[in-house]
Every structure is written in C-alpha cells, then in structure tokens.
Amino acid sequence: TASMQGVIARLREQEQELARLHQAEKERAQETERLSEAVTRNMPAGLVLVNATGIISSANPAAEKNLDIHGLQYRRYTEILGGDSPLTQMLTACLRDGQTFQRDEVAHLTPGGESRQLGVTISPIYRPVRNAVGGTATPAAPKLTGALCLMSDLTELSTLQRQMRWKENLAALGEMSAGIAHEFKNA
C-alpha cells in the first residue's frame, strides 16, 4: 500500500503540474488575444475580416470610419457594400477564386452619398488541411476560410493629385499661349 500511495502522490503532483501549465497557457493565449485586439483596434488602416460564407467576422474602427458604416460585424458584406460596388466584386473574387488584390484604388459611395477613394489590399485566408492519419498538414489542398481586407482613405490624396494635374495643365497652357503670343509679336 505504501508504494501505491507513493504512485498516487506522484500522479497528484503531475496532475497539479499539468493544471498549472494549462493555466499558464490559457493566460498566455488570453494575453495574446488582448494584444491582437488592441493592435487591430488602434491601427490607422481599416481592417475587415470576412469568413467563407460572406459574413464580416471582424472590423476595426478605422474600417467603419473609411466606409462610413457602423456595426459591420456579423453582417453580410454584399448587403452592407451593395451588390455592384467595386469592393464587393473584389471580395467576391477573393472568396470565390482565392484572388489577391494589392494596392488597388476603388471608389466607394458612403450611405450619406459621399464619394471616397479607398486604397485596398485584399488577400485570401487559407487554413491547412489536416491529414486524418498523422494529424500533419498536407501542403496540397489548403482550405479557403475567408478574406482579409485592408483599406485606407485616399480621398484627400486623390483630390490633391487631380488639383496638381489641373495646375500642370494650366501651366502648360499658359506657356503655350505665351509662345503663341511671342510668335505673333515677332511676325
């Protein structure tokens, strides 16, 4: 009985050590989740995560500000953005075909009727498929589980670029008219 009690005592010690390790891992996971949420919430670029069924699973405040739509989470992106918007078409292509869009510029019409230019990067999110035998990942067939959309409001920058092009055109027109006037004067 003494040896059995010794084995039971060691098992209890191991059980307590496992419980301590489990608690430490749980706390580490919670801290990582809090950090991830803080980074996402405070980043200046808009971030929208869409799952494979087309439901927005996560969106940060910058995305809501860029789109001028509040309460994006748990809603279908096609209903929020409209079926024919360029952003909807890009997200659909990403979810359907796994297509990636890098640094594209799209026009977005807010619900208030304001036109905005958004710089958008959209990429698919893949999850490796697990092999049933050994539990190892097979590199051949990852599963598309959603799309990640990063966006920035480029409206002011686009406006400034248009103004610069307009001023450059006016300057070229002014130089051309001065040259014509000079030729008339010489003639």
mmCIF file of C-alpha atoms in Angstrom:
data_model
loop_
_atom_site.group_PDB
_atom_site.id
_atom_site.type_symbol
_atom_site.label_atom_id
_atom_site.label_comp_id
_atom_site.label_asym_id
_atom_site.label_seq_id
_atom_site.Cartn_x
_atom_site.Cartn_y
_atom_site.Cartn_z
ATOM 1 C CA THR A 1 0.000 0.000 0.000
ATOM 2 C CA ALA A 2 2.920 2.331 0.650
ATOM 3 C CA SER A 3 4.141 2.004 -2.938
ATOM 4 C CA MET A 4 0.578 2.600 -4.217
ATOM 5 C CA GLN A 5 0.302 5.717 -2.076
ATOM 6 C CA GLY A 6 3.655 6.878 -3.465
ATOM 7 C CA VAL A 7 2.405 6.374 -7.041
ATOM 8 C CA ILE A 8 -0.839 8.209 -6.201
ATOM 9 C CA ALA A 9 1.121 11.090 -4.660
ATOM 10 C CA ARG A 10 3.325 11.355 -7.787
ATOM 11 C CA LEU A 11 0.232 11.270 -10.009
ATOM 12 C CA ARG A 12 -1.333 14.068 -7.963
ATOM 13 C CA GLU A 13 1.868 16.113 -8.268
ATOM 14 C CA GLN A 14 1.873 15.552 -12.029
ATOM 15 C CA GLU A 15 -1.817 16.474 -12.188
ATOM 16 C CA GLN A 16 -1.133 19.723 -10.297
ATOM 17 C CA GLU A 17 1.810 20.490 -12.611
ATOM 18 C CA LEU A 18 -0.380 19.860 -15.668
ATOM 19 C CA ALA A 19 -3.100 22.108 -14.227
ATOM 20 C CA ARG A 20 -0.508 24.837 -13.588
ATOM 21 C CA LEU A 21 0.864 24.523 -17.134
ATOM 22 C CA HIS A 22 -2.655 24.554 -18.560
ATOM 23 C CA GLN A 23 -3.492 27.721 -16.613
ATOM 24 C CA ALA A 24 -0.244 29.398 -17.748
ATOM 25 C CA GLU A 25 -1.008 28.508 -21.385
ATOM 26 C CA LYS A 26 -4.578 29.792 -21.026
ATOM 27 C CA GLU A 27 -3.312 33.104 -19.598
ATOM 28 C CA ARG A 28 -0.746 33.405 -22.403
ATOM 29 C CA ALA A 29 -3.486 32.808 -25.007
ATOM 30 C CA GLN A 30 -5.717 35.434 -23.378
ATOM 31 C CA GLU A 31 -2.849 37.949 -23.322
ATOM 32 C CA THR A 32 -2.115 37.273 -26.990
ATOM 33 C CA GLU A 33 -5.785 37.765 -27.825
ATOM 34 C CA ARG A 34 -5.900 41.062 -25.874
ATOM 35 C CA LEU A 35 -2.768 42.295 -27.646
ATOM 36 C CA SER A 36 -4.161 41.305 -31.042
ATOM 37 C CA GLU A 37 -7.427 43.122 -30.325
ATOM 38 C CA ALA A 38 -5.563 46.246 -29.143
ATOM 39 C CA VAL A 39 -3.376 46.307 -32.261
ATOM 40 C CA THR A 40 -6.376 45.805 -34.552
ATOM 41 C CA ARG A 41 -8.477 48.424 -32.772
ATOM 42 C CA ASN A 42 -5.724 51.062 -32.797
ATOM 43 C CA MET A 43 -4.210 50.586 -36.244
ATOM 44 C CA PRO A 44 -4.786 53.507 -38.641
ATOM 45 C CA ALA A 45 -5.673 51.282 -41.606
ATOM 46 C CA GLY A 46 -9.124 49.784 -41.858
ATOM 47 C CA LEU A 47 -9.246 46.026 -41.329
ATOM 48 C CA VAL A 48 -12.175 43.807 -42.290
ATOM 49 C CA LEU A 49 -12.194 40.017 -41.957
ATOM 50 C CA VAL A 50 -14.831 38.173 -43.982
ATOM 51 C CA ASN A 51 -15.449 34.460 -43.451
ATOM 52 C CA ALA A 52 -16.011 31.974 -46.287
ATOM 53 C CA THR A 53 -19.805 32.405 -46.096
ATOM 54 C CA GLY A 54 -19.557 36.174 -46.688
ATOM 55 C CA ILE A 55 -20.199 37.312 -43.114
ATOM 56 C CA ILE A 56 -17.953 40.025 -41.657
ATOM 57 C CA SER A 57 -16.406 38.398 -38.600
ATOM 58 C CA SER A 58 -14.292 41.351 -37.528
ATOM 59 C CA ALA A 59 -13.872 45.031 -38.381
ATOM 60 C CA ASN A 60 -11.883 47.745 -36.650
ATOM 61 C CA PRO A 61 -12.988 51.370 -36.058
ATOM 62 C CA ALA A 62 -10.814 52.640 -38.937
ATOM 63 C CA ALA A 63 -12.735 50.422 -41.380
ATOM 64 C CA GLU A 64 -16.056 51.740 -40.084
ATOM 65 C CA LYS A 65 -14.750 55.297 -40.486
ATOM 66 C CA ASN A 66 -13.408 54.687 -44.009
ATOM 67 C CA LEU A 67 -16.659 53.090 -45.155
ATOM 68 C CA ASP A 68 -18.817 55.452 -43.036
ATOM 69 C CA ILE A 69 -20.795 52.416 -41.881
ATOM 70 C CA HIS A 70 -21.081 51.455 -38.222
ATOM 71 C CA GLY A 71 -21.803 47.979 -36.877
ATOM 72 C CA LEU A 72 -20.102 45.970 -39.616
ATOM 73 C CA GLN A 73 -19.635 42.792 -37.627
ATOM 74 C CA TYR A 74 -21.879 39.767 -38.189
ATOM 75 C CA ARG A 75 -23.446 41.245 -41.321
ATOM 76 C CA ARG A 76 -23.125 40.090 -44.933
ATOM 77 C CA TYR A 77 -20.643 42.233 -46.881
ATOM 78 C CA THR A 78 -22.809 42.225 -50.027
ATOM 79 C CA GLU A 79 -25.724 43.777 -48.119
ATOM 80 C CA ILE A 80 -23.562 46.452 -46.499
ATOM 81 C CA LEU A 81 -21.480 47.476 -49.519
ATOM 82 C CA GLY A 82 -24.067 46.828 -52.223
ATOM 83 C CA GLY A 83 -24.003 44.065 -54.799
ATOM 84 C CA ASP A 84 -22.440 46.104 -57.598
ATOM 85 C CA SER A 85 -19.774 48.065 -55.721
ATOM 86 C CA PRO A 86 -16.143 47.517 -56.784
ATOM 87 C CA LEU A 87 -15.207 46.498 -53.239
ATOM 88 C CA THR A 88 -17.943 43.838 -53.216
ATOM 89 C CA GLN A 89 -16.742 42.497 -56.566
ATOM 90 C CA MET A 90 -13.162 42.276 -55.306
ATOM 91 C CA LEU A 91 -14.178 40.483 -52.086
ATOM 92 C CA THR A 92 -16.348 38.082 -54.088
ATOM 93 C CA ALA A 93 -13.454 37.262 -56.443
ATOM 94 C CA CYS A 94 -11.197 36.698 -53.449
ATOM 95 C CA LEU A 95 -13.650 34.374 -51.680
ATOM 96 C CA ARG A 96 -14.637 32.516 -54.855
ATOM 97 C CA ASP A 97 -11.272 32.166 -56.637
ATOM 98 C CA GLY A 98 -8.689 33.000 -53.983
ATOM 99 C CA GLN A 99 -7.689 36.078 -55.964
ATOM 100 C CA THR A 100 -5.388 38.635 -54.294
ATOM 101 C CA PHE A 101 -5.614 42.394 -54.869
ATOM 102 C CA GLN A 102 -2.659 44.549 -53.851
ATOM 103 C CA ARG A 103 -2.778 48.327 -53.521
ATOM 104 C CA ASP A 104 -5.808 48.785 -55.740
ATOM 105 C CA GLU A 105 -7.744 52.029 -55.663
ATOM 106 C CA VAL A 106 -11.538 51.809 -55.660
ATOM 107 C CA ALA A 107 -14.361 54.314 -55.477
ATOM 108 C CA HIS A 108 -16.768 53.884 -52.569
ATOM 109 C CA LEU A 109 -20.075 55.670 -52.155
ATOM 110 C CA THR A 110 -20.986 56.074 -48.483
ATOM 111 C CA PRO A 111 -24.576 55.705 -47.284
ATOM 112 C CA GLY A 112 -24.607 59.514 -46.914
ATOM 113 C CA GLY A 113 -23.826 59.902 -50.629
ATOM 114 C CA GLU A 114 -20.191 60.973 -50.187
ATOM 115 C CA SER A 115 -17.726 59.608 -52.735
ATOM 116 C CA ARG A 116 -14.445 58.271 -51.330
ATOM 117 C CA GLN A 117 -11.349 56.802 -52.891
ATOM 118 C CA LEU A 118 -10.068 53.810 -50.937
ATOM 119 C CA GLY A 119 -6.693 52.155 -51.221
ATOM 120 C CA VAL A 120 -7.450 48.451 -50.817
ATOM 121 C CA THR A 121 -5.451 45.257 -50.353
ATOM 122 C CA ILE A 122 -7.464 42.038 -50.231
ATOM 123 C CA SER A 123 -5.986 38.608 -49.709
ATOM 124 C CA PRO A 124 -7.472 35.163 -49.086
ATOM 125 C CA ILE A 125 -7.067 33.401 -45.758
ATOM 126 C CA TYR A 126 -6.193 29.728 -46.023
ATOM 127 C CA ARG A 127 -6.176 27.023 -43.362
ATOM 128 C CA PRO A 128 -4.035 23.964 -43.950
ATOM 129 C CA VAL A 129 -5.999 20.742 -44.258
ATOM 130 C CA ARG A 130 -5.040 18.166 -41.618
ATOM 131 C CA ASN A 131 -4.204 14.644 -42.594
ATOM 132 C CA ALA A 132 -6.524 12.175 -40.816
ATOM 133 C CA VAL A 133 -3.767 9.629 -40.204
ATOM 134 C CA GLY A 134 -0.946 11.524 -38.549
ATOM 135 C CA GLY A 135 -2.557 14.910 -37.932
ATOM 136 C CA THR A 136 0.057 16.578 -40.112
ATOM 137 C CA ALA A 137 -0.729 19.355 -42.561
ATOM 138 C CA THR A 138 -0.847 18.392 -46.229
ATOM 139 C CA PRO A 139 0.542 21.174 -48.426
ATOM 140 C CA ALA A 140 -1.531 20.159 -51.469
ATOM 141 C CA ALA A 141 -5.010 21.399 -50.579
ATOM 142 C CA PRO A 142 -5.354 24.320 -48.146
ATOM 143 C CA LYS A 143 -8.926 25.343 -47.430
ATOM 144 C CA LEU A 144 -10.105 28.915 -48.141
ATOM 145 C CA THR A 145 -11.641 30.144 -44.893
ATOM 146 C CA GLY A 146 -12.120 33.838 -45.608
ATOM 147 C CA ALA A 147 -10.642 37.103 -46.821
ATOM 148 C CA LEU A 148 -8.625 39.870 -45.207
ATOM 149 C CA CYS A 149 -9.275 43.402 -46.437
ATOM 150 C CA LEU A 150 -7.007 46.335 -45.515
ATOM 151 C CA MET A 151 -8.104 49.795 -46.579
ATOM 152 C CA SER A 152 -7.016 53.413 -46.344
ATOM 153 C CA ASP A 153 -8.964 56.543 -47.222
ATOM 154 C CA LEU A 154 -7.141 58.172 -50.154
ATOM 155 C CA THR A 155 -9.815 60.765 -50.918
ATOM 156 C CA GLU A 156 -7.682 63.784 -49.932
ATOM 157 C CA LEU A 157 -4.641 62.429 -51.745
ATOM 158 C CA SER A 158 -6.680 61.783 -54.912
ATOM 159 C CA THR A 159 -8.123 65.295 -54.748
ATOM 160 C CA LEU A 160 -4.649 66.794 -54.377
ATOM 161 C CA GLN A 161 -3.357 64.721 -57.292
ATOM 162 C CA ARG A 162 -6.236 65.920 -59.510
ATOM 163 C CA GLN A 163 -5.538 69.520 -58.494
ATOM 164 C CA MET A 164 -1.835 69.095 -59.300
ATOM 165 C CA ARG A 165 -2.626 67.658 -62.740
ATOM 166 C CA TRP A 166 -5.075 70.513 -63.372
ATOM 167 C CA LYS A 167 -2.467 73.111 -62.345
ATOM 168 C CA GLU A 168 0.173 71.422 -64.509
ATOM 169 C CA ASN A 169 -2.227 71.531 -67.467
ATOM 170 C CA LEU A 170 -2.935 75.218 -66.826
ATOM 171 C CA ALA A 171 0.787 75.945 -66.604
ATOM 172 C CA ALA A 172 1.408 74.127 -69.897
ATOM 173 C CA LEU A 173 -1.483 76.035 -71.485
ATOM 174 C CA GLY A 174 -0.032 79.309 -70.170
ATOM 175 C CA GLU A 175 3.403 78.503 -71.623
ATOM 176 C CA MET A 176 1.855 77.567 -74.957
ATOM 177 C CA SER A 177 -0.227 80.755 -75.112
ATOM 178 C CA ALA A 178 2.854 82.841 -74.208
ATOM 179 C CA GLY A 179 4.764 81.150 -77.022
ATOM 180 C CA ILE A 180 1.959 81.824 -79.489
ATOM 181 C CA ALA A 181 1.750 85.457 -78.374
ATOM 182 C CA HIS A 182 5.517 85.789 -78.810
ATOM 183 C CA GLU A 183 5.313 84.375 -82.341
ATOM 184 C CA PHE A 184 2.520 86.793 -83.255
ATOM 185 C CA LYS A 185 4.520 89.699 -81.869
ATOM 186 C CA ASN A 186 7.618 88.705 -83.847
ATOM 187 C CA ALA A 187 5.602 88.269 -87.006
#
